[in-house]
mmCIF file of C-alpha atoms in Angstrom:
data_model
loop_
_atom_site.group_PDB
_atom_site.id
_atom_site.type_symbol
_atom_site.label_atom_id
_atom_site.label_comp_id
_atom_site.label_asym_id
_atom_site.label_seq_id
_atom_site.Cartn_x
_atom_site.Cartn_y
_atom_site.Cartn_z
ATOM 1 C CA UNK Z 479 126.661 71.817 108.815
ATOM 2 C CA UNK Z 480 130.304 72.227 109.832
ATOM 3 C CA UNK Z 481 131.266 72.342 113.491
ATOM 4 C CA UNK Z 482 132.053 75.690 115.032
ATOM 5 C CA UNK Z 483 135.687 75.992 116.037
ATOM 6 C CA UNK Z 484 137.080 79.556 115.746
ATOM 7 C CA UNK Z 485 139.253 81.353 113.220
ATOM 8 C CA UNK Z 486 140.963 84.577 112.352
ATOM 9 C CA UNK Z 487 143.853 85.981 114.364
ATOM 10 C CA UNK Z 488 144.072 89.544 115.615
ATOM 11 C CA UNK Z 489 146.605 90.092 112.839
ATOM 12 C CA UNK Z 490 143.913 89.303 110.277
ATOM 13 C CA UNK Z 491 141.525 91.554 112.212
ATOM 14 C CA UNK Z 492 144.055 94.348 111.775
ATOM 15 C CA UNK Z 493 144.008 93.744 108.026
ATOM 16 C CA UNK Z 494 140.289 94.572 107.940
ATOM 17 C CA UNK Z 495 140.757 97.631 110.118
ATOM 18 C CA UNK Z 496 143.576 98.995 107.979
ATOM 19 C CA UNK Z 497 142.454 97.868 104.519
ATOM 20 C CA UNK Z 498 143.308 94.301 103.570
ATOM 21 C CA UNK Z 499 145.010 93.628 100.272
ATOM 22 C CA UNK Z 500 143.627 90.872 98.052
ATOM 23 C CA UNK Z 501 146.799 88.810 98.655
ATOM 24 C CA UNK Z 502 146.243 88.740 102.437
ATOM 25 C CA UNK Z 503 144.610 85.574 103.702
ATOM 26 C CA UNK Z 504 142.282 84.884 106.594
ATOM 27 C CA UNK Z 505 142.886 81.538 108.233
ATOM 28 C CA UNK Z 506 140.219 79.276 109.704
ATOM 29 C CA UNK Z 507 139.814 75.722 110.899
ATOM 30 C CA UNK Z 508 137.671 73.444 108.753
ATOM 31 C CA UNK Z 509 135.320 70.759 110.075
ATOM 32 C CA UNK Z 510 138.252 68.347 110.445
ATOM 33 C CA UNK Z 511 140.431 70.830 112.339
ATOM 34 C CA UNK Z 512 142.695 71.554 109.365
ATOM 35 C CA UNK Z 513 144.015 75.103 108.946
ATOM 36 C CA UNK Z 514 142.680 76.631 105.728
ATOM 37 C CA UNK Z 515 142.630 80.138 104.322
ATOM 38 C CA UNK Z 516 140.568 82.419 102.142
ATOM 39 C CA UNK Z 517 141.694 85.687 100.545
ATOM 40 C CA UNK Z 518 140.710 88.649 102.703
ATOM 41 C CA UNK Z 519 139.512 90.462 99.585
ATOM 42 C CA UNK Z 520 137.011 87.656 98.956
ATOM 43 C CA UNK Z 521 135.337 88.171 102.358
ATOM 44 C CA UNK Z 522 132.530 90.479 103.435
ATOM 45 C CA UNK Z 523 132.735 92.019 106.895
ATOM 46 C CA UNK Z 524 129.592 91.286 108.952
ATOM 47 C CA UNK Z 525 128.010 94.422 110.431
ATOM 48 C CA UNK Z 526 124.768 95.219 112.235
ATOM 49 C CA UNK Z 527 123.278 95.932 108.786
ATOM 50 C CA UNK Z 528 124.056 92.459 107.397
ATOM 51 C CA UNK Z 529 120.724 90.734 106.776
ATOM 52 C CA UNK Z 530 121.536 88.231 104.026
ATOM 53 C CA UNK Z 531 124.317 85.683 103.664
ATOM 54 C CA UNK Z 532 124.511 85.148 99.910
ATOM 55 C CA UNK Z 533 125.388 82.111 97.822
ATOM 56 C CA UNK Z 534 129.068 81.393 97.336
ATOM 57 C CA UNK Z 535 130.275 84.201 99.584
ATOM 58 C CA UNK Z 536 132.485 84.241 102.661
ATOM 59 C CA UNK Z 537 131.499 86.410 105.627
ATOM 60 C CA UNK Z 538 133.793 87.373 108.506
ATOM 61 C CA UNK Z 539 132.859 88.451 112.052
ATOM 62 C CA UNK Z 540 135.810 90.737 112.894
ATOM 63 C CA UNK Z 541 134.118 93.255 115.211
ATOM 64 C CA UNK Z 542 133.206 92.588 118.836
ATOM 65 C CA UNK Z 543 129.539 92.263 119.780
ATOM 66 C CA UNK Z 544 128.032 92.883 116.359
ATOM 67 C CA UNK Z 545 124.241 92.655 116.766
ATOM 68 C CA UNK Z 546 121.891 91.975 113.880
ATOM 69 C CA UNK Z 547 118.101 91.872 113.649
ATOM 70 C CA UNK Z 548 118.090 88.555 111.808
ATOM 71 C CA UNK Z 549 119.775 87.008 108.778
ATOM 72 C CA UNK Z 550 118.704 84.787 105.903
ATOM 73 C CA UNK Z 551 120.943 82.405 103.968
ATOM 74 C CA UNK Z 552 120.545 82.135 100.207
ATOM 75 C CA UNK Z 553 122.363 79.271 98.528
ATOM 76 C CA UNK Z 554 125.548 78.099 100.231
ATOM 77 C CA UNK Z 555 127.275 80.659 102.473
ATOM 78 C CA UNK Z 556 130.313 80.492 104.759
ATOM 79 C CA UNK Z 557 130.743 82.400 108.041
ATOM 80 C CA UNK Z 558 134.074 82.809 109.873
ATOM 81 C CA UNK Z 559 134.087 83.788 113.563
ATOM 82 C CA UNK Z 560 137.348 85.572 114.387
ATOM 83 C CA UNK Z 561 139.032 84.796 117.688
ATOM 84 C CA UNK Z 562 137.831 87.140 120.428
ATOM 85 C CA UNK Z 563 134.890 88.419 118.343
ATOM 86 C CA UNK Z 564 131.177 87.770 118.797
ATOM 87 C CA UNK Z 565 128.015 87.921 116.745
ATOM 88 C CA UNK Z 566 124.579 88.118 118.359
ATOM 89 C CA UNK Z 567 121.551 87.569 116.124
ATOM 90 C CA UNK Z 568 117.905 87.844 117.242
ATOM 91 C CA UNK Z 569 115.146 86.687 114.889
ATOM 92 C CA UNK Z 570 111.832 88.459 114.504
ATOM 93 C CA UNK Z 571 108.456 87.012 115.432
ATOM 94 C CA UNK Z 572 108.023 83.509 113.930
ATOM 95 C CA UNK Z 573 111.505 83.770 112.367
ATOM 96 C CA UNK Z 574 114.844 82.096 112.982
ATOM 97 C CA UNK Z 575 117.775 84.192 114.151
ATOM 98 C CA UNK Z 576 119.673 82.939 111.104
ATOM 99 C CA UNK Z 577 117.150 81.498 108.655
ATOM 100 C CA UNK Z 578 118.502 78.591 106.613
ATOM 101 C CA UNK Z 579 115.653 77.684 104.230
ATOM 102 C CA UNK Z 580 115.333 74.218 102.741
ATOM 103 C CA UNK Z 581 117.898 73.703 99.970
ATOM 104 C CA UNK Z 582 120.409 76.200 101.408
ATOM 105 C CA UNK Z 583 123.395 75.711 103.699
ATOM 106 C CA UNK Z 584 125.504 77.682 106.144
ATOM 107 C CA UNK Z 585 129.009 76.549 107.132
ATOM 108 C CA UNK Z 586 130.356 78.195 110.283
ATOM 109 C CA UNK Z 587 134.084 78.176 110.976
ATOM 110 C CA UNK Z 588 136.333 79.472 113.739
ATOM 111 C CA UNK Z 589 140.018 80.127 114.353
ATOM 112 C CA UNK Z 590 142.750 78.286 116.202
ATOM 113 C CA UNK Z 591 142.079 79.709 119.689
ATOM 114 C CA UNK Z 592 138.359 78.870 119.492
ATOM 115 C CA UNK Z 593 137.290 82.134 121.139
ATOM 116 C CA UNK Z 594 134.838 83.426 118.522
ATOM 117 C CA UNK Z 595 131.246 83.455 119.810
ATOM 118 C CA UNK Z 596 127.930 83.099 117.970
ATOM 119 C CA UNK Z 597 124.691 83.708 119.886
ATOM 120 C CA UNK Z 598 121.467 83.228 117.962
ATOM 121 C CA UNK Z 599 117.922 83.349 119.249
ATOM 122 C CA UNK Z 600 114.819 82.809 117.190
ATOM 123 C CA UNK Z 601 111.736 84.909 117.642
ATOM 124 C CA UNK Z 602 108.523 83.347 118.926
ATOM 125 C CA UNK Z 603 108.417 79.769 117.518
ATOM 126 C CA UNK Z 604 111.654 80.307 115.560
ATOM 127 C CA UNK Z 605 114.946 78.425 115.792
ATOM 128 C CA UNK Z 606 118.257 80.092 116.595
ATOM 129 C CA UNK Z 607 119.610 78.710 113.305
ATOM 130 C CA UNK Z 608 117.266 76.969 110.864
ATOM 131 C CA UNK Z 609 113.580 77.546 110.256
ATOM 132 C CA UNK Z 610 110.839 79.617 111.762
ATOM 133 C CA UNK Z 611 107.204 78.976 112.565
ATOM 134 C CA UNK Z 612 106.258 79.606 108.933
ATOM 135 C CA UNK Z 613 109.131 77.794 107.231
ATOM 136 C CA UNK Z 614 110.829 74.459 107.590
ATOM 137 C CA UNK Z 615 114.555 73.966 107.368
#
């Protein structure tokens, strides 16, 4: 799993708020600290209704204090935490906050300022990120 650093600038946040064009890019820091980018049009905005992080997709946390009832990763997904934004995820009973079943992966990236925040808590006997009581990671 990639280290959490922190990613998108408030300029990129404005692109989501005002309708990003496919040519606009969201920058992030990779696991080595290199600045990279992904087309804004290729990203899905994380909301309180986001429950699945799907294979091959990029997800962006660009709203403050988004709260979700739990998420599950399918395949290989990427999550970008925008600077100054936060995501709080609480897993259900015996479930991880963000479930990453065996054979799947979640890469979490941040922006240059490193001020994006991810808080995950598993339900009873569940990990914050990983597996739950009934499933190994």
